[in-house]
Coordinates of C-alpha atoms and ligand atoms in Angstrom, one line a residue:
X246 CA 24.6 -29.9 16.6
X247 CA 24.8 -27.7 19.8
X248 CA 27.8 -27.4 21.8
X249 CA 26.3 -27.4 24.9
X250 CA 28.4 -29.7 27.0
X251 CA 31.3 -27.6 26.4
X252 CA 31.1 -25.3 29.2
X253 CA 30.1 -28.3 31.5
X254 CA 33.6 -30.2 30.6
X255 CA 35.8 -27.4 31.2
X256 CA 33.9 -26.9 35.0
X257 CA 34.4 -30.5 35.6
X258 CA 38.4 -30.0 34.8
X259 CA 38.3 -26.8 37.4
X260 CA 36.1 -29.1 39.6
X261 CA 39.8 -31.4 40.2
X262 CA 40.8 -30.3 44.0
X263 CA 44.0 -30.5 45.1
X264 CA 44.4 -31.2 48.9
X265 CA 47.2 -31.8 51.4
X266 CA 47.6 -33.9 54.1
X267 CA 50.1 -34.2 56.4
X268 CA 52.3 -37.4 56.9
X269 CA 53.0 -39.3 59.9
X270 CA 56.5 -40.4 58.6
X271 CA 55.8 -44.4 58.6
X272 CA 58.2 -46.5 60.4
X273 CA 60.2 -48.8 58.8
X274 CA 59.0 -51.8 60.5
X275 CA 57.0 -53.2 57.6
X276 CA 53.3 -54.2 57.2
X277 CA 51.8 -57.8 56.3
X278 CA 53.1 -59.0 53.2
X279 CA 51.0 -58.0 49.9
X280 CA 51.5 -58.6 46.1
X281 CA 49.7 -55.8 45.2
X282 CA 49.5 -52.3 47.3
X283 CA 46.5 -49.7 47.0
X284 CA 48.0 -46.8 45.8
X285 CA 50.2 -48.0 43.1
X286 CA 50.1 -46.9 39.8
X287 CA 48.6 -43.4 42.0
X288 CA 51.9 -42.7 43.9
X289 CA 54.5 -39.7 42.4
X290 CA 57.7 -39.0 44.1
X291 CA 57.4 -35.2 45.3
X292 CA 61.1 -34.7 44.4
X293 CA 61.3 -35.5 40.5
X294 CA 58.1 -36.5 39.7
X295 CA 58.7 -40.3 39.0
X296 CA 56.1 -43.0 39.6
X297 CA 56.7 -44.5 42.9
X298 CA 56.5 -48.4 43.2
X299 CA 56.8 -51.3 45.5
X300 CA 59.9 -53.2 46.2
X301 CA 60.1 -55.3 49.4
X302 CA 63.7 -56.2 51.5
X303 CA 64.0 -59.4 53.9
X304 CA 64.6 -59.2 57.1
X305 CA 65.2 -61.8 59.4
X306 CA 61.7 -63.2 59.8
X307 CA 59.6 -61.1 57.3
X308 CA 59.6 -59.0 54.2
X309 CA 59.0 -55.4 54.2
X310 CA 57.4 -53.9 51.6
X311 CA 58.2 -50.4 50.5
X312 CA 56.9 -47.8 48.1
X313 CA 60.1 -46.0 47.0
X314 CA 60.7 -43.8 43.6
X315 CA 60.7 -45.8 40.7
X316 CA 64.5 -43.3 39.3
X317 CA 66.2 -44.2 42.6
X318 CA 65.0 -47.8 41.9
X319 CA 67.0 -47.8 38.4
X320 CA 69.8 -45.9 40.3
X321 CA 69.0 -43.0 37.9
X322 CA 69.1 -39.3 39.6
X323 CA 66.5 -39.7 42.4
X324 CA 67.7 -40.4 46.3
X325 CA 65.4 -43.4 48.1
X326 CA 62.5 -42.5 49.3
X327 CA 61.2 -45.9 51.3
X328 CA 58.0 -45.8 52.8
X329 CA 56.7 -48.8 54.5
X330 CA 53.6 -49.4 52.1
X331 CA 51.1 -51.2 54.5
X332 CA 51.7 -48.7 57.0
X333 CA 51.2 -46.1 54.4
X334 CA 48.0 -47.6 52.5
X335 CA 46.1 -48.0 55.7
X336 CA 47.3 -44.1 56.9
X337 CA 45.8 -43.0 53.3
X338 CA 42.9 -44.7 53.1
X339 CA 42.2 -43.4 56.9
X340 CA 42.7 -40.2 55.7
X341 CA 41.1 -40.4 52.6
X342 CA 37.7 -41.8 55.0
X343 CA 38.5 -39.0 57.3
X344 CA 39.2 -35.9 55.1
X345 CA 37.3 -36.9 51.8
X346 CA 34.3 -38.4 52.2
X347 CA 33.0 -37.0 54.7
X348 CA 29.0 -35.5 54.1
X349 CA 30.4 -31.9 55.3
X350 CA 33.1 -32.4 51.8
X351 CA 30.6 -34.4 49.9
X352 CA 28.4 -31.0 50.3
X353 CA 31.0 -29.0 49.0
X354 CA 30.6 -31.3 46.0
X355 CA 27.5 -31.1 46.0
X356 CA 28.0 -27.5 45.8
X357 CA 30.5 -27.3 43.1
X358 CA 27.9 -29.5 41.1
X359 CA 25.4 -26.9 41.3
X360 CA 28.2 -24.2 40.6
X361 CA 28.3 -26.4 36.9
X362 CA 24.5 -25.5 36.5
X363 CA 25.2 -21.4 36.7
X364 CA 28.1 -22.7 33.6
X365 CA 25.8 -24.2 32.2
X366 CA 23.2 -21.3 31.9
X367 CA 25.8 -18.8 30.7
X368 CA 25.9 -21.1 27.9
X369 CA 22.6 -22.0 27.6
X370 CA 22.1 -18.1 27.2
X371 CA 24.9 -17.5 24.8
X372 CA 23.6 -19.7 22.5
X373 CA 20.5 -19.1 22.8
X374 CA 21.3 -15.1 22.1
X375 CA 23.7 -16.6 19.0
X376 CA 20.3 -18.2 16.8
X377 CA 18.1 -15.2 18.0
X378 CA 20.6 -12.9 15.9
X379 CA 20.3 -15.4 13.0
X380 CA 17.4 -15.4 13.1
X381 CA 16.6 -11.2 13.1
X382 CA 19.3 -11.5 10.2
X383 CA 16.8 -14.2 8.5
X384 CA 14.1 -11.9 9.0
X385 CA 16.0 -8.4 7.7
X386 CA 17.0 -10.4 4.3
X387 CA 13.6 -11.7 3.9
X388 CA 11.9 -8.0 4.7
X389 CA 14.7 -6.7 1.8
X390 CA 13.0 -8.9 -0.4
X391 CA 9.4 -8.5 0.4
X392 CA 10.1 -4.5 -0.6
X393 CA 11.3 -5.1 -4.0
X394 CA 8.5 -7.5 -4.5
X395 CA 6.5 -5.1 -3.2
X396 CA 8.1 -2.4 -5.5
X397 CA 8.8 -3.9 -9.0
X398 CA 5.0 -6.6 -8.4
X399 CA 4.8 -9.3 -11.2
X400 CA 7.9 -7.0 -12.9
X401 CA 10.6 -7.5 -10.4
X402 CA 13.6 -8.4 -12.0
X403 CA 14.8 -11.8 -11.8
X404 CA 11.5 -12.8 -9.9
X405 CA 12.6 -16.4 -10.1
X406 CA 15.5 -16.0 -8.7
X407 CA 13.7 -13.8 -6.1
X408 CA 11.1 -16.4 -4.8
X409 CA 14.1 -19.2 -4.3
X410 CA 15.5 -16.8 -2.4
X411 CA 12.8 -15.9 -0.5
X412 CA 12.0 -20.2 -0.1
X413 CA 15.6 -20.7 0.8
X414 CA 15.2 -18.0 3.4
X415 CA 11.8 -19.2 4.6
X416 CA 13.6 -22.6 4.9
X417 CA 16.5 -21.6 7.1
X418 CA 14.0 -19.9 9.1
X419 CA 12.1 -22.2 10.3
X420 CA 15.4 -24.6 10.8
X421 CA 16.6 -21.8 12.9
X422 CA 13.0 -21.0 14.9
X423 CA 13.4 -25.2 15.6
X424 CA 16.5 -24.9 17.3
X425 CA 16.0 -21.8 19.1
X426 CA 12.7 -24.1 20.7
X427 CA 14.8 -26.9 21.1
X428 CA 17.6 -24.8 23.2
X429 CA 14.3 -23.3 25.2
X430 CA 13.2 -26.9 26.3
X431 CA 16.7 -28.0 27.3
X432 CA 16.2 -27.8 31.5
X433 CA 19.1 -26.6 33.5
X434 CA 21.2 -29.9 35.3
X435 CA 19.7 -29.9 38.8
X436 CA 21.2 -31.7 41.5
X437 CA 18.8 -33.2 44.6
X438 CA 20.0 -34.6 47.4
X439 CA 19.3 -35.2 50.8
X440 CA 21.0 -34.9 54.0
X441 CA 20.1 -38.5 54.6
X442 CA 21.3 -39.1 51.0
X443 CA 24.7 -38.1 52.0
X444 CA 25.3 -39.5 54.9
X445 CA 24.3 -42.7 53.8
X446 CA 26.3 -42.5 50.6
X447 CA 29.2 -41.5 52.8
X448 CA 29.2 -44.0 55.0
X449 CA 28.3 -47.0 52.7
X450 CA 31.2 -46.0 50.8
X451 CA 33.9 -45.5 53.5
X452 CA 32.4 -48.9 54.7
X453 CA 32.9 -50.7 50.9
X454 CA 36.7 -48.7 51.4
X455 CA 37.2 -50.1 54.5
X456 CA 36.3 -53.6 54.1
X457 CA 37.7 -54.1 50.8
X458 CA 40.4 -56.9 51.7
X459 CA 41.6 -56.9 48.0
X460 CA 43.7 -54.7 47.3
X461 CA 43.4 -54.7 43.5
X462 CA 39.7 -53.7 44.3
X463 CA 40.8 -51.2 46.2
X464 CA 43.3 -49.6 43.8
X465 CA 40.5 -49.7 41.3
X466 CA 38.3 -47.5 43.7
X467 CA 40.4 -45.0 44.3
X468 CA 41.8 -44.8 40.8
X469 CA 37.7 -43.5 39.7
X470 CA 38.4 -40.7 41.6
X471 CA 42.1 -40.2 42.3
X472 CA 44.4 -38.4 39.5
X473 CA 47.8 -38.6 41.7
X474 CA 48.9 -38.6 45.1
X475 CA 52.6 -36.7 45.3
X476 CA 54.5 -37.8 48.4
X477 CA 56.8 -35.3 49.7
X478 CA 59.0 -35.3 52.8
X479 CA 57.0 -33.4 54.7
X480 CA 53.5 -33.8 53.3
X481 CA 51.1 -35.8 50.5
X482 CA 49.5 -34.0 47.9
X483 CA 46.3 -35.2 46.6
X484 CA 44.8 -34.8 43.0
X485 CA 41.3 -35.7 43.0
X486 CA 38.1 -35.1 40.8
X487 CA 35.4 -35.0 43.7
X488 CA 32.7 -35.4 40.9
X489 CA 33.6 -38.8 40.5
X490 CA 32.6 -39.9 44.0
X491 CA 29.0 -38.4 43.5
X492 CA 28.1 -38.0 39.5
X493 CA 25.3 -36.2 38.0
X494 CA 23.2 -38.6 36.3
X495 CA 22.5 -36.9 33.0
X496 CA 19.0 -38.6 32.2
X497 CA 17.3 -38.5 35.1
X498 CA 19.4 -35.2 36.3
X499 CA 19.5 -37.1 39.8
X500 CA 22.7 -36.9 41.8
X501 CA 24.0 -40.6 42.0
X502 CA 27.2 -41.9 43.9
X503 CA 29.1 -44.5 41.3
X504 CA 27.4 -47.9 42.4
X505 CA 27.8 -51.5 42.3
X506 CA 30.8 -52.9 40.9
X507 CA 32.6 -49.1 41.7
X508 CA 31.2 -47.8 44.3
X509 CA 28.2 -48.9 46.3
X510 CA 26.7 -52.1 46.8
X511 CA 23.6 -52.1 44.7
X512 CA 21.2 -53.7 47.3
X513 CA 20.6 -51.0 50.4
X514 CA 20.4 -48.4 48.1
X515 CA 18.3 -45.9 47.9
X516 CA 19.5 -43.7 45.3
X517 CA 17.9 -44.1 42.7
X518 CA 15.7 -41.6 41.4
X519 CA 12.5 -40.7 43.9
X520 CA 10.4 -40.4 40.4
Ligands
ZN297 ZN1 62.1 -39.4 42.6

């Protein structure tokens, strides 16, 4: 078997961005009352590291609802780090509609999708290059044995052992010629796309983001593409893998965003491979 996905795995791993946003310190004057909030399970406290969950306080006529680290929670080497958690899911998601998915980012995926295909010729070539020397190798051992055939005729020593050789030989040539064809057909992952593609992708998806009243739903979506979100004082840092909001389809080699139950609706849209 060929290893040709190798080089494509370790670009997708390079492909994770990390980005920073700044944070409008939430007040502390809570947001509507939620079981579950977006970005748990997604939330790390900038200062050790801990997961950061929810925890809610009452006041006099509500409850507030905090992210806060999960140490400091247990009273175990971390200081509080309260953030009001609807004011902060609704600032992220903003942000994430704002900053993330945007067609002018969703090109620069684009773009580092492409970057995969130049990976992924460097490999191509390498192994491609690696049967092409077996193959010259094949060729020298069977030419050796051609000359003492040619030399010694019916009197070559050991002439059985010579032509089961020369079939073994033969064999592993034509195993080898096979796969060198079979790494020529392979075609290079192309991405197409349209402008229109984009922007619709774009908007139907900051539009399935938006109006997502369930929050569980909405912690799954940005789970797909989300690694971790650190919260520091000052700022948030954002883990992300960018080729899990638009995916190369490896059949038809048609860039898809993730649809139906993940991503898009799967009425209105046009994505699907122009044949
Ligand atoms: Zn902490």
């Amino acid at each position: 078997m060929t290893k040709s996905h190798d080089a494509i795995i370790d670009s997708e791993d390079a492909a994770k961005v990390r980005e920073q946003f700044r944070l409008r310190a939430p007040s502390n004057d809570g947001g509507s009352p939620h079981s579950n909030f977006a970005f748990t399970g997604i939330l790390r406290c900038g200062e050790c590291g801990a997961a950061m969950q929810t925890e809610s306080a009452t006041g006099r006529n509500k409850i507030y609802h905090y992210y806060n680290c999960s140490r400091a929670q247990k009273g175990s080497g971390c200081r509080n780090r309260r953030i009001s958690a609807g004011e902060f899911d609704q600032w992220m998601v903003d942000t994430i509609i704002q900053r993330v998915l945007t067609p002018e980012r969703m090109r620069e995926v684009i773009a580092e999708v492409q970057e995969l295909t130049s990976s992924w010729q460097e490999d191509h070539d390498r192994r491609r290059q690696a049967v092409i020397k077996q193959i010259k190798e094949c060729n020298r051992r069977r030419q050796n044995l051609f000359d003492v055939l040619e030399l010694h005729g019916k009197d070559a020593p050991n002439l059985g052992d010579l032509t089961t050789r020369l079939r073994q030989l033969n064999n592993q040539l034509k195993m080898l010629e096979e796969e060198l064809r079979a790494i020529e057909e392979e075609d290079a992952p192309t991405v197409n796309i349209s402008d229109e593609q984009i922007l619709e992708a774009t908007g139907l998806f900051s539009k399935v983001i938006q109006n997502t009243g369930d929050n569980k739903k909405l912690r799954l979506l940005m789970g797909h593409f989300i690694d971790k979100i650190v919260v520091n004082d000052s700022n948030v840092e954002m883990e992300y893998r960018p080729d899990r909001i638009v995916n190369t389809n490896e059949k038809s080699r048609e860039l898809v965003v993730h649809s139906s139950e993940n991503w898009l609706p799967e009425q209105g849209s046009n994505l699907r491979p122009a044949d």
